[in-house]
mmCIF file of C-alpha atoms in Angstrom:
data_model
loop_
_atom_site.group_PDB
_atom_site.id
_atom_site.type_symbol
_atom_site.label_atom_id
_atom_site.label_comp_id
_atom_site.label_asym_id
_atom_site.label_seq_id
_atom_site.Cartn_x
_atom_site.Cartn_y
_atom_site.Cartn_z
ATOM 1 C CA MET A 14 106.387 -2.968 38.844
ATOM 2 C CA GLY A 15 103.718 -4.560 36.623
ATOM 3 C CA PHE A 16 100.455 -3.026 35.486
ATOM 4 C CA GLY A 17 98.427 -5.299 37.767
ATOM 5 C CA LYS A 18 100.364 -4.185 40.841
ATOM 6 C CA ILE A 19 99.932 -0.518 39.980
ATOM 7 C CA SER A 20 96.211 -1.093 39.376
ATOM 8 C CA VAL A 21 95.683 -2.576 42.847
ATOM 9 C CA ALA A 22 97.363 0.414 44.493
ATOM 10 C CA ALA A 23 95.551 2.918 42.265
ATOM 11 C CA LEU A 24 92.187 1.331 42.991
ATOM 12 C CA LEU A 25 92.628 1.472 46.749
ATOM 13 C CA VAL A 26 93.919 5.040 46.688
ATOM 14 C CA SER A 27 91.058 6.132 44.410
ATOM 15 C CA VAL A 28 88.615 4.665 46.907
ATOM 16 C CA GLY A 29 90.214 6.911 49.519
ATOM 17 C CA LEU A 30 89.943 9.983 47.299
ATOM 18 C CA ASN A 31 86.232 9.339 46.877
ATOM 19 C CA GLN A 32 85.733 9.268 50.634
ATOM 20 C CA VAL A 33 87.616 12.396 51.713
ATOM 21 C CA ALA A 34 84.426 14.352 52.355
ATOM 22 C CA LEU A 35 83.688 12.066 55.289
ATOM 23 C CA ALA A 36 85.485 11.955 58.629
ATOM 24 C CA SER A 37 88.637 9.861 58.284
ATOM 25 C CA ALA A 38 91.977 9.165 59.891
ATOM 26 C CA GLN A 39 93.655 11.652 57.541
ATOM 27 C CA SER A 40 91.137 14.444 58.203
ATOM 28 C CA GLU A 41 91.912 14.078 61.921
ATOM 29 C CA SER A 42 95.702 14.124 61.460
ATOM 30 C CA LYS A 43 97.507 16.315 63.993
ATOM 31 C CA GLY A 44 100.676 16.549 61.931
ATOM 32 C CA PHE A 45 103.969 14.903 61.015
ATOM 33 C CA VAL A 46 105.692 15.640 64.339
ATOM 34 C CA GLU A 47 102.650 15.776 66.617
ATOM 35 C CA ASP A 48 101.625 12.156 65.873
ATOM 36 C CA THR A 49 105.164 10.740 65.868
ATOM 37 C CA ALA A 50 105.848 7.729 68.109
ATOM 38 C CA VAL A 51 109.294 6.386 69.050
ATOM 39 C CA ASN A 52 109.539 2.973 70.723
ATOM 40 C CA LEU A 53 112.285 0.614 71.804
ATOM 41 C CA LYS A 54 111.798 -3.052 72.633
ATOM 42 C CA LEU A 55 114.482 -4.821 74.659
ATOM 43 C CA ARG A 56 114.386 -8.577 74.099
ATOM 44 C CA ASN A 57 116.607 -11.018 75.988
ATOM 45 C CA PHE A 58 116.448 -14.527 74.509
ATOM 46 C CA TYR A 59 117.937 -17.796 75.744
ATOM 47 C CA MET A 60 117.332 -21.001 73.791
ATOM 48 C CA ASN A 61 118.639 -24.532 73.798
ATOM 49 C CA ARG A 62 117.666 -27.449 71.570
ATOM 50 C CA ASP A 63 118.601 -31.038 72.407
ATOM 51 C CA ASN A 64 118.497 -33.329 69.369
ATOM 52 C CA ARG A 65 118.224 -36.859 70.725
ATOM 53 C CA VAL A 66 118.419 -38.645 67.367
ATOM 54 C CA SER A 67 121.390 -41.005 67.195
ATOM 55 C CA GLY A 68 124.063 -39.773 64.791
ATOM 56 C CA ALA A 69 122.694 -36.227 64.493
ATOM 57 C CA ALA A 70 125.084 -33.748 62.832
ATOM 58 C CA GLN A 71 124.743 -31.540 65.935
ATOM 59 C CA SER A 72 123.152 -33.015 69.005
ATOM 60 C CA TYR A 73 122.924 -29.824 71.073
ATOM 61 C CA GLY A 74 122.536 -26.126 70.333
ATOM 62 C CA GLU A 75 122.536 -23.307 72.876
ATOM 63 C CA GLU A 76 122.552 -19.525 72.405
ATOM 64 C CA TRP A 77 121.857 -16.527 74.622
ATOM 65 C CA ALA A 78 121.523 -13.046 73.163
ATOM 66 C CA GLN A 79 120.247 -9.530 73.763
ATOM 67 C CA GLY A 80 118.202 -7.759 71.122
ATOM 68 C CA PHE A 81 117.194 -4.144 70.588
ATOM 69 C CA ILE A 82 114.319 -3.277 68.230
ATOM 70 C CA GLY A 83 113.812 0.458 67.745
ATOM 71 C CA THR A 84 111.031 2.022 65.692
ATOM 72 C CA MET A 85 110.059 5.550 64.775
ATOM 73 C CA GLU A 86 106.640 6.084 63.189
ATOM 74 C CA SER A 87 105.923 9.629 62.130
ATOM 75 C CA GLY A 88 102.497 11.146 61.878
ATOM 76 C CA PHE A 89 101.095 12.299 58.539
ATOM 77 C CA THR A 90 101.253 15.848 57.263
ATOM 78 C CA GLN A 91 97.893 17.577 57.269
ATOM 79 C CA GLY A 92 95.765 18.024 54.150
ATOM 80 C CA THR A 93 93.885 15.819 51.731
ATOM 81 C CA VAL A 94 97.018 13.758 51.131
ATOM 82 C CA GLY A 95 99.290 13.081 54.111
ATOM 83 C CA PHE A 96 102.954 12.101 53.933
ATOM 84 C CA GLY A 97 105.149 10.433 56.538
ATOM 85 C CA ILE A 98 108.100 8.142 57.202
ATOM 86 C CA ASP A 99 108.815 5.137 59.405
ATOM 87 C CA LEU A 100 112.241 3.913 60.531
ATOM 88 C CA ILE A 101 113.315 0.629 62.089
ATOM 89 C CA GLY A 102 116.703 -0.371 63.468
ATOM 90 C CA MET A 103 117.673 -3.662 65.111
ATOM 91 C CA LEU A 104 120.763 -4.886 66.939
ATOM 92 C CA GLY A 105 121.587 -8.350 68.255
ATOM 93 C CA LEU A 106 124.395 -8.963 70.779
ATOM 94 C CA LYS A 107 125.883 -12.343 71.623
ATOM 95 C CA LEU A 108 125.900 -13.075 75.362
ATOM 96 C CA ASP A 109 126.880 -16.745 75.396
ATOM 97 C CA THR A 110 127.417 -19.661 72.996
ATOM 98 C CA GLY A 111 130.347 -21.429 71.360
ATOM 99 C CA ASP A 112 132.211 -24.668 72.111
ATOM 100 C CA GLY A 113 130.114 -26.459 69.501
ATOM 101 C CA ARG A 114 126.836 -25.116 70.890
ATOM 102 C CA THR A 115 126.088 -22.400 68.343
ATOM 103 C CA GLY A 116 123.446 -23.183 65.737
ATOM 104 C CA GLY A 117 121.746 -26.523 66.033
ATOM 105 C CA GLY A 118 118.391 -24.983 65.176
ATOM 106 C CA THR A 119 118.480 -22.216 67.761
ATOM 107 C CA GLY A 120 118.860 -19.482 65.144
ATOM 108 C CA LEU A 121 119.358 -16.483 67.430
ATOM 109 C CA LEU A 122 122.724 -15.267 66.125
ATOM 110 C CA GLU A 123 124.222 -14.547 62.732
ATOM 111 C CA GLN A 124 126.967 -16.960 61.707
ATOM 112 C CA ASP A 125 130.214 -16.528 59.786
ATOM 113 C CA SER A 126 133.133 -18.865 59.091
ATOM 114 C CA SER A 127 134.268 -18.538 62.720
ATOM 115 C CA GLY A 128 130.878 -19.318 64.235
ATOM 116 C CA ALA A 129 128.428 -16.973 65.921
ATOM 117 C CA LYS A 130 129.211 -13.284 65.398
ATOM 118 C CA ASP A 131 129.499 -10.998 68.432
ATOM 119 C CA ASN A 132 126.810 -8.722 67.008
ATOM 120 C CA TYR A 133 124.730 -8.056 63.928
ATOM 121 C CA SER A 134 122.335 -5.327 62.889
ATOM 122 C CA LYS A 135 119.778 -4.456 60.243
ATOM 123 C CA GLY A 136 117.151 -1.856 59.562
ATOM 124 C CA GLY A 137 115.404 0.265 56.983
ATOM 125 C CA GLY A 138 112.860 2.944 56.317
ATOM 126 C CA VAL A 139 109.391 3.429 54.891
ATOM 127 C CA PHE A 140 107.884 6.291 52.926
ATOM 128 C CA LYS A 141 104.106 6.408 53.432
ATOM 129 C CA ILE A 142 101.126 8.248 52.003
ATOM 130 C CA ARG A 143 97.626 8.442 53.478
ATOM 131 C CA VAL A 144 94.429 9.485 51.741
ATOM 132 C CA SER A 145 91.330 9.314 53.932
ATOM 133 C CA ASP A 146 91.605 5.837 55.529
ATOM 134 C CA THR A 147 93.878 4.332 52.879
ATOM 135 C CA VAL A 148 97.634 4.024 53.518
ATOM 136 C CA LEU A 149 100.333 3.140 50.987
ATOM 137 C CA LYS A 150 103.800 2.258 52.271
ATOM 138 C CA TYR A 151 107.039 1.624 50.394
ATOM 139 C CA GLY A 152 110.204 0.329 52.030
ATOM 140 C CA THR A 153 111.304 -2.084 54.765
ATOM 141 C CA GLN A 154 108.286 -3.443 56.618
ATOM 142 C CA LEU A 155 107.121 -5.946 59.258
ATOM 143 C CA MET A 156 104.158 -7.541 57.510
ATOM 144 C CA ASN A 157 101.352 -9.429 59.226
ATOM 145 C CA VAL A 158 98.902 -10.804 56.676
ATOM 146 C CA PRO A 159 98.223 -14.562 56.344
ATOM 147 C CA VAL A 160 100.024 -14.842 52.974
ATOM 148 C CA LEU A 161 102.975 -12.582 53.860
ATOM 149 C CA ASN A 162 103.720 -12.769 57.552
ATOM 150 C CA VAL A 163 107.248 -12.188 58.839
ATOM 151 C CA SER A 164 108.544 -14.514 61.533
ATOM 152 C CA ASP A 165 109.245 -12.965 64.951
ATOM 153 C CA SER A 166 109.915 -16.145 66.916
ATOM 154 C CA ARG A 167 113.607 -15.524 67.637
ATOM 155 C CA LEU A 168 115.758 -12.575 68.755
ATOM 156 C CA LEU A 169 114.962 -10.193 65.874
ATOM 157 C CA PRO A 170 112.123 -10.368 63.339
ATOM 158 C CA GLU A 171 112.334 -10.897 59.605
ATOM 159 C CA THR A 172 111.779 -7.857 57.385
ATOM 160 C CA VAL A 173 110.512 -7.542 53.810
ATOM 161 C CA ASP A 174 110.996 -4.791 51.236
ATOM 162 C CA GLY A 175 108.344 -3.551 48.837
ATOM 163 C CA PHE A 176 105.025 -1.751 48.915
ATOM 164 C CA SER A 177 101.782 -2.405 50.775
ATOM 165 C CA VAL A 178 98.362 -0.791 50.635
ATOM 166 C CA THR A 179 95.800 -1.009 53.427
ATOM 167 C CA SER A 180 92.334 0.500 53.076
ATOM 168 C CA LYS A 181 89.671 0.860 55.772
ATOM 169 C CA GLU A 182 87.298 3.102 53.846
ATOM 170 C CA PHE A 183 84.245 0.937 54.407
ATOM 171 C CA LYS A 184 82.878 0.064 57.816
ATOM 172 C CA ASP A 185 83.922 -3.386 59.050
ATOM 173 C CA LEU A 186 86.040 -4.051 55.923
ATOM 174 C CA ARG A 187 89.821 -3.961 55.566
ATOM 175 C CA LEU A 188 91.411 -4.413 52.142
ATOM 176 C CA ASP A 189 95.090 -5.321 51.659
ATOM 177 C CA GLY A 190 97.390 -5.452 48.655
ATOM 178 C CA GLY A 191 101.115 -5.483 48.101
ATOM 179 C CA HIS A 192 104.209 -6.306 46.082
ATOM 180 C CA PHE A 193 107.458 -7.378 47.807
ATOM 181 C CA THR A 194 110.814 -8.394 46.349
ATOM 182 C CA SER A 195 113.185 -8.885 49.287
ATOM 183 C CA LEU A 196 113.224 -10.815 52.585
ATOM 184 C CA THR A 197 115.896 -10.486 55.288
ATOM 185 C CA ASN A 198 116.068 -13.468 57.624
ATOM 186 C CA ARG A 199 115.716 -13.265 61.397
ATOM 187 C CA ASN A 200 119.379 -13.879 62.239
ATOM 188 C CA GLN A 201 121.030 -12.316 59.184
ATOM 189 C CA SER A 202 121.944 -8.725 58.416
ATOM 190 C CA SER A 203 122.459 -8.794 54.629
ATOM 191 C CA ARG A 204 119.513 -7.511 52.634
ATOM 192 C CA ASP A 205 117.477 -10.241 50.896
ATOM 193 C CA SER A 206 119.308 -13.051 52.684
ATOM 194 C CA GLY A 207 116.037 -14.984 52.295
ATOM 195 C CA ARG A 208 116.350 -14.747 48.485
ATOM 196 C CA MET A 209 112.751 -13.819 47.848
ATOM 197 C CA THR A 210 111.784 -13.679 44.176
ATOM 198 C CA SER A 211 108.659 -11.518 44.358
ATOM 199 C CA VAL A 212 105.358 -11.821 46.192
ATOM 200 C CA ASP A 213 102.112 -10.180 45.096
ATOM 201 C CA TYR A 214 99.033 -10.441 47.271
ATOM 202 C CA ALA A 215 95.518 -9.072 47.652
ATOM 203 C CA GLY A 216 92.712 -9.790 50.083
ATOM 204 C CA GLY A 217 90.784 -8.529 53.026
ATOM 205 C CA VAL A 218 88.975 -9.081 56.300
ATOM 206 C CA TYR A 219 85.280 -8.420 56.841
ATOM 207 C CA LYS A 220 83.463 -8.270 60.176
ATOM 208 C CA PHE A 221 79.928 -9.523 59.519
ATOM 209 C CA THR A 222 78.840 -9.014 63.134
ATOM 210 C CA ASP A 223 80.539 -8.459 66.484
ATOM 211 C CA ARG A 224 80.730 -12.260 66.752
ATOM 212 C CA LEU A 225 81.474 -13.360 63.175
ATOM 213 C CA SER A 226 84.314 -12.354 60.834
ATOM 214 C CA GLY A 227 85.995 -13.815 57.790
ATOM 215 C CA SER A 228 88.937 -13.206 55.485
ATOM 216 C CA LEU A 229 90.087 -14.189 52.003
ATOM 217 C CA TYR A 230 93.548 -13.678 50.453
ATOM 218 C CA TYR A 231 95.407 -14.562 47.273
ATOM 219 C CA ALA A 232 99.184 -14.499 46.804
ATOM 220 C CA LYS A 233 101.651 -15.410 44.073
ATOM 221 C CA THR A 234 105.325 -16.066 44.798
ATOM 222 C CA ASP A 235 107.221 -16.052 41.500
ATOM 223 C CA ASP A 236 108.928 -19.339 40.605
ATOM 224 C CA TYR A 237 107.400 -21.050 43.641
ATOM 225 C CA PHE A 238 103.621 -21.175 44.079
ATOM 226 C CA ARG A 239 100.320 -19.386 44.312
ATOM 227 C CA LYS A 240 98.225 -19.551 47.464
ATOM 228 C CA TYR A 241 94.664 -18.948 48.526
ATOM 229 C CA TYR A 242 93.849 -18.420 52.198
ATOM 230 C CA VAL A 243 90.436 -18.388 53.848
ATOM 231 C CA ASN A 244 89.421 -17.897 57.468
ATOM 232 C CA THR A 245 86.224 -17.597 59.431
ATOM 233 C CA ASN A 246 85.789 -17.331 63.182
ATOM 234 C CA TYR A 247 82.733 -17.096 65.372
ATOM 235 C CA THR A 248 82.336 -16.401 69.084
ATOM 236 C CA LEU A 249 79.200 -17.558 70.894
ATOM 237 C CA PRO A 250 78.642 -16.004 74.338
ATOM 238 C CA LEU A 251 77.070 -18.453 76.763
ATOM 239 C CA SER A 252 76.931 -16.285 79.876
ATOM 240 C CA SER A 253 78.783 -13.354 81.441
ATOM 241 C CA ASP A 254 81.935 -15.464 81.934
ATOM 242 C CA GLN A 255 81.505 -18.302 79.434
ATOM 243 C CA SER A 256 81.917 -18.464 75.655
ATOM 244 C CA LEU A 257 82.603 -20.782 72.739
ATOM 245 C CA LYS A 258 84.940 -19.704 69.919
ATOM 246 C CA PHE A 259 85.251 -21.521 66.592
ATOM 247 C CA ASP A 260 88.121 -20.806 64.182
ATOM 248 C CA PHE A 261 88.578 -22.262 60.685
ATOM 249 C CA ASN A 262 91.710 -21.667 58.565
ATOM 250 C CA ALA A 263 92.779 -23.082 55.201
ATOM 251 C CA TYR A 264 95.524 -22.629 52.592
ATOM 252 C CA ASP A 265 95.404 -23.986 49.041
ATOM 253 C CA THR A 266 98.847 -24.089 47.378
ATOM 254 C CA LYS A 267 99.867 -24.927 43.812
ATOM 255 C CA SER A 268 103.361 -24.716 42.317
ATOM 256 C CA ILE A 269 104.032 -22.348 39.408
ATOM 257 C CA GLY A 270 106.948 -21.251 37.228
ATOM 258 C CA ALA A 271 110.250 -22.882 38.084
ATOM 259 C CA ALA A 272 108.561 -24.681 41.011
ATOM 260 C CA ARG A 273 111.612 -24.242 43.247
ATOM 261 C CA SER A 274 109.782 -25.889 46.159
ATOM 262 C CA GLY A 275 108.929 -28.938 44.049
ATOM 263 C CA GLU A 276 105.624 -29.931 42.511
ATOM 264 C CA LEU A 277 102.933 -28.839 44.970
ATOM 265 C CA ASP A 278 99.164 -29.079 44.778
ATOM 266 C CA ASN A 279 97.823 -29.326 48.299
ATOM 267 C CA THR A 280 95.427 -27.997 50.899
ATOM 268 C CA ILE A 281 95.920 -27.624 54.630
ATOM 269 C CA TRP A 282 93.028 -26.746 56.916
ATOM 270 C CA SER A 283 92.307 -26.618 60.626
ATOM 271 C CA LEU A 284 89.226 -26.215 62.793
ATOM 272 C CA SER A 285 89.428 -25.367 66.476
ATOM 273 C CA ALA A 286 86.837 -24.954 69.197
ATOM 274 C CA ALA A 287 87.714 -23.163 72.454
ATOM 275 C CA TYR A 288 85.508 -23.109 75.549
ATOM 276 C CA SER A 289 86.263 -20.320 78.044
ATOM 277 C CA VAL A 290 84.857 -20.236 81.547
ATOM 278 C CA GLY A 291 86.218 -17.686 83.992
ATOM 279 C CA ALA A 292 89.990 -18.057 84.159
ATOM 280 C CA HIS A 293 90.058 -21.307 82.157
ATOM 281 C CA THR A 294 90.110 -22.021 78.423
ATOM 282 C CA PHE A 295 89.900 -25.526 76.951
ATOM 283 C CA MET A 296 90.577 -26.008 73.236
ATOM 284 C CA LEU A 297 90.344 -28.916 70.799
ATOM 285 C CA ALA A 298 91.619 -28.692 67.225
ATOM 286 C CA HIS A 299 91.877 -30.891 64.158
ATOM 287 C CA GLN A 300 94.127 -30.257 61.144
ATOM 288 C CA ARG A 301 94.620 -32.043 57.800
ATOM 289 C CA VAL A 302 96.970 -31.855 54.832
ATOM 290 C CA SER A 303 95.762 -33.349 51.544
ATOM 291 C CA GLY A 304 97.104 -33.417 47.988
ATOM 292 C CA ASP A 305 100.703 -33.477 46.755
ATOM 293 C CA GLY A 306 103.605 -32.280 48.893
ATOM 294 C CA ASP A 307 104.059 -30.710 52.327
ATOM 295 C CA TYR A 308 102.610 -27.296 53.098
ATOM 296 C CA ILE A 309 105.551 -24.985 52.253
ATOM 297 C CA TYR A 310 106.456 -21.518 53.534
ATOM 298 C CA GLY A 311 109.656 -19.512 53.706
ATOM 299 C CA PRO A 312 110.256 -17.687 50.405
ATOM 300 C CA ASP A 313 107.019 -15.784 51.118
ATOM 301 C CA GLY A 314 107.737 -15.071 54.799
ATOM 302 C CA GLY A 315 108.607 -17.399 57.651
ATOM 303 C CA GLY A 316 105.340 -16.938 59.547
ATOM 304 C CA ASN A 317 102.708 -17.978 56.998
ATOM 305 C CA PHE A 318 101.059 -20.649 59.089
ATOM 306 C CA PHE A 319 97.745 -19.307 60.317
ATOM 307 C CA PHE A 320 96.414 -22.707 61.366
ATOM 308 C CA ALA A 321 95.742 -24.336 64.709
ATOM 309 C CA ASN A 322 98.473 -26.955 64.987
ATOM 310 C CA SER A 323 101.417 -24.701 64.209
ATOM 311 C CA VAL A 324 103.011 -24.900 67.652
ATOM 312 C CA GLN A 325 106.420 -24.293 69.236
ATOM 313 C CA TYR A 326 108.534 -26.798 67.295
ATOM 314 C CA SER A 327 106.394 -28.475 64.625
ATOM 315 C CA ASP A 328 103.634 -27.228 62.339
ATOM 316 C CA PHE A 329 102.281 -30.738 61.616
ATOM 317 C CA ASN A 330 102.251 -29.816 57.938
ATOM 318 C CA TYR A 331 103.705 -32.889 56.250
ATOM 319 C CA GLU A 332 102.043 -34.446 53.203
ATOM 320 C CA ASP A 333 98.782 -36.245 54.171
ATOM 321 C CA GLU A 334 99.341 -35.517 57.879
ATOM 322 C CA LYS A 335 96.317 -35.530 60.165
ATOM 323 C CA SER A 336 96.708 -34.057 63.635
ATOM 324 C CA TRP A 337 94.706 -33.393 66.793
ATOM 325 C CA GLN A 338 95.394 -30.908 69.579
ATOM 326 C CA ALA A 339 94.180 -30.561 73.155
ATOM 327 C CA ARG A 340 95.108 -27.316 74.919
ATOM 328 C CA TYR A 341 94.501 -25.719 78.313
ATOM 329 C CA ASP A 342 95.078 -22.054 79.283
ATOM 330 C CA LEU A 343 94.849 -20.542 82.753
ATOM 331 C CA ASN A 344 94.716 -16.829 83.591
ATOM 332 C CA LEU A 345 95.759 -16.409 87.211
ATOM 333 C CA ALA A 346 94.381 -12.872 87.642
ATOM 334 C CA PRO A 347 91.142 -14.104 89.312
ATOM 335 C CA TYR A 348 93.335 -15.984 91.779
ATOM 336 C CA GLY A 349 95.173 -12.869 92.884
ATOM 337 C CA VAL A 350 98.118 -12.930 90.461
ATOM 338 C CA PRO A 351 97.293 -10.471 87.651
ATOM 339 C CA GLY A 352 99.651 -10.753 84.690
ATOM 340 C CA MET A 353 100.437 -14.423 85.279
ATOM 341 C CA SER A 354 99.268 -17.062 82.775
ATOM 342 C CA PHE A 355 99.921 -20.728 82.054
ATOM 343 C CA MET A 356 99.448 -22.885 78.967
ATOM 344 C CA THR A 357 99.939 -26.536 78.100
ATOM 345 C CA ARG A 358 99.015 -28.482 74.956
ATOM 346 C CA TYR A 359 99.498 -31.839 73.309
ATOM 347 C CA VAL A 360 99.409 -32.442 69.544
ATOM 348 C CA LYS A 361 99.450 -35.849 67.861
ATOM 349 C CA GLY A 362 99.945 -36.350 64.103
ATOM 350 C CA ASP A 363 99.879 -39.444 61.902
ATOM 351 C CA ASP A 364 99.651 -40.824 58.345
ATOM 352 C CA PHE A 365 102.274 -38.459 56.889
ATOM 353 C CA LYS A 366 104.718 -39.220 54.064
ATOM 354 C CA ASN A 367 108.516 -39.021 54.011
ATOM 355 C CA GLY A 368 109.079 -35.846 51.954
ATOM 356 C CA ARG A 369 109.536 -37.738 48.685
ATOM 357 C CA GLY A 370 105.908 -38.802 48.383
ATOM 358 C CA VAL A 371 106.441 -42.255 49.874
ATOM 359 C CA ASP A 372 103.825 -43.389 52.388
ATOM 360 C CA ILE A 373 105.597 -44.314 55.626
ATOM 361 C CA ASP A 374 102.536 -44.034 57.906
ATOM 362 C CA GLY A 375 104.499 -41.441 59.872
ATOM 363 C CA LYS A 376 103.590 -40.637 63.451
ATOM 364 C CA ALA A 377 104.590 -37.730 65.703
ATOM 365 C CA TRP A 378 103.613 -35.909 68.863
ATOM 366 C CA GLU A 379 104.531 -32.662 70.590
ATOM 367 C CA ARG A 380 103.968 -31.475 74.152
ATOM 368 C CA ASP A 381 104.362 -27.778 75.031
ATOM 369 C CA ILE A 382 104.343 -26.055 78.418
ATOM 370 C CA GLU A 383 104.530 -22.296 78.854
ATOM 371 C CA GLY A 384 104.429 -19.831 81.756
ATOM 372 C CA ARG A 385 104.268 -16.048 81.346
ATOM 373 C CA TYR A 386 104.203 -13.056 83.655
ATOM 374 C CA VAL A 387 103.691 -9.388 82.716
ATOM 375 C CA VAL A 388 104.379 -6.651 85.280
ATOM 376 C CA GLN A 389 101.158 -4.685 85.728
ATOM 377 C CA ASN A 390 102.248 -1.468 87.458
ATOM 378 C CA GLY A 391 105.184 0.754 88.360
ATOM 379 C CA ALA A 392 108.354 1.678 86.493
ATOM 380 C CA ALA A 393 108.656 -1.850 85.045
ATOM 381 C CA LYS A 394 105.076 -1.954 83.737
ATOM 382 C CA ASN A 395 104.722 -4.269 80.696
ATOM 383 C CA LEU A 396 108.028 -6.018 81.407
ATOM 384 C CA SER A 397 107.315 -9.668 80.533
ATOM 385 C CA PHE A 398 108.963 -12.979 81.401
ATOM 386 C CA ARG A 399 108.178 -16.082 79.376
ATOM 387 C CA VAL A 400 109.419 -19.668 79.737
ATOM 388 C CA ARG A 401 108.587 -22.215 77.020
ATOM 389 C CA HIS A 402 109.378 -25.933 76.865
ATOM 390 C CA ALA A 403 108.674 -28.291 73.972
ATOM 391 C CA SER A 404 109.196 -32.001 73.415
ATOM 392 C CA TYR A 405 108.703 -33.480 69.937
ATOM 393 C CA ARG A 406 109.017 -37.139 69.020
ATOM 394 C CA SER A 407 108.862 -38.868 65.642
ATOM 395 C CA SER A 408 110.848 -41.943 64.674
ATOM 396 C CA GLU A 409 109.930 -41.468 60.991
ATOM 397 C CA ARG A 410 110.467 -37.765 60.301
ATOM 398 C CA GLY A 411 111.166 -34.576 62.232
ATOM 399 C CA GLY A 412 113.457 -35.949 64.908
ATOM 400 C CA GLN A 413 113.412 -36.293 68.671
ATOM 401 C CA ILE A 414 113.740 -32.811 70.097
ATOM 402 C CA ASP A 415 113.631 -31.209 73.530
ATOM 403 C CA GLU A 416 113.707 -27.414 73.530
ATOM 404 C CA VAL A 417 113.712 -24.600 76.099
ATOM 405 C CA ARG A 418 113.204 -20.885 75.437
ATOM 406 C CA VAL A 419 113.435 -18.133 78.069
ATOM 407 C CA ILE A 420 112.346 -14.720 76.779
ATOM 408 C CA THR A 421 112.312 -11.383 78.577
ATOM 409 C CA GLU A 422 110.826 -8.326 76.845
ATOM 410 C CA TYR A 423 110.621 -4.710 77.958
ATOM 411 C CA PRO A 424 108.855 -2.253 75.666
ATOM 412 C CA LEU A 425 109.748 1.410 76.173
ATOM 413 C CA ASN A 426 107.638 4.270 74.828
ATOM 414 C CA ILE A 427 110.247 6.973 74.284
ATOM 415 C CA LEU A 428 107.999 9.475 72.521
#
């Protein structure tokens, strides 16, 4: 671990030590066992993808699987410095696939030379320390920052290994830093199957007012690129049941070192405006990529796309691509069906290049439809059912895809 990485952690922990005289999360700790939480999420996932491009290597993929995601998060020991551990274990079971249907972009199940495996598992642990409102963790983690965000869009989530520091010592400000050296893919059990080099990041989120917040992050992925990320969002209340929300996101990426993702020097940004009135939300968004190369993610986590037009199938992130989105959401609770929601959106992109820097005036569109229901009461409370359909069309790049996902989740609070 380099001097700079140690300095970031030391700085954040020293901030915590200077604040211990004030009320903090650590001063209110009930104990290692008393604050322990054990949870299990059951996730049933069916997915098919129909590739309609003539001559495709695999025209149809279909997989159905059952996942189990168990977590144990201990409390912190009492005292000025608190210690604790977290554990995570995951299991995926094949329910149906085969006969040429496995794979094809579905990505639910781990593969071997014989096809989809009957089961696969992965897991890990975290050692954590808390001083005041500053927490340092080392081990296998599920990260959710804009420059290191694990993907959880299939049966089991990605995991990363390394250390993270989160500090909430100052009101309305959260500071983040970390160093990670390993990424395990969603449908693979071997550690570092994602072949991460190393990722170092620092940044934070500040709430200026109850309506306005912003964030700024920096990250470096060795032998790939460095990234800056900026966000600001603002909510304007119009009445008791009406509001306008504006959200701006941008990444600036430049290749470094061995430049394993190619020569990159680009910016992607999006601006969305959402109008909510009662049970209805209408959103418009615009997104642009400029500079050299596509916006790239993957070696730094498969979920690093905090921008508006990252949707079910496409992220509309090709070189020079410009895209627009229109979206409608409906919450059916005011109509007597609490827990039921509906969403549909349409995204259109154009002007993108072919992946080798050649201008092909590429065009694409995607249409998504989604219905979701969450049980509100009784023994099955929080059981959710979600059906998602996507259609994507581009004759120049990206393919002609129809996709269906059916996801059932049941979170259980064991302790």
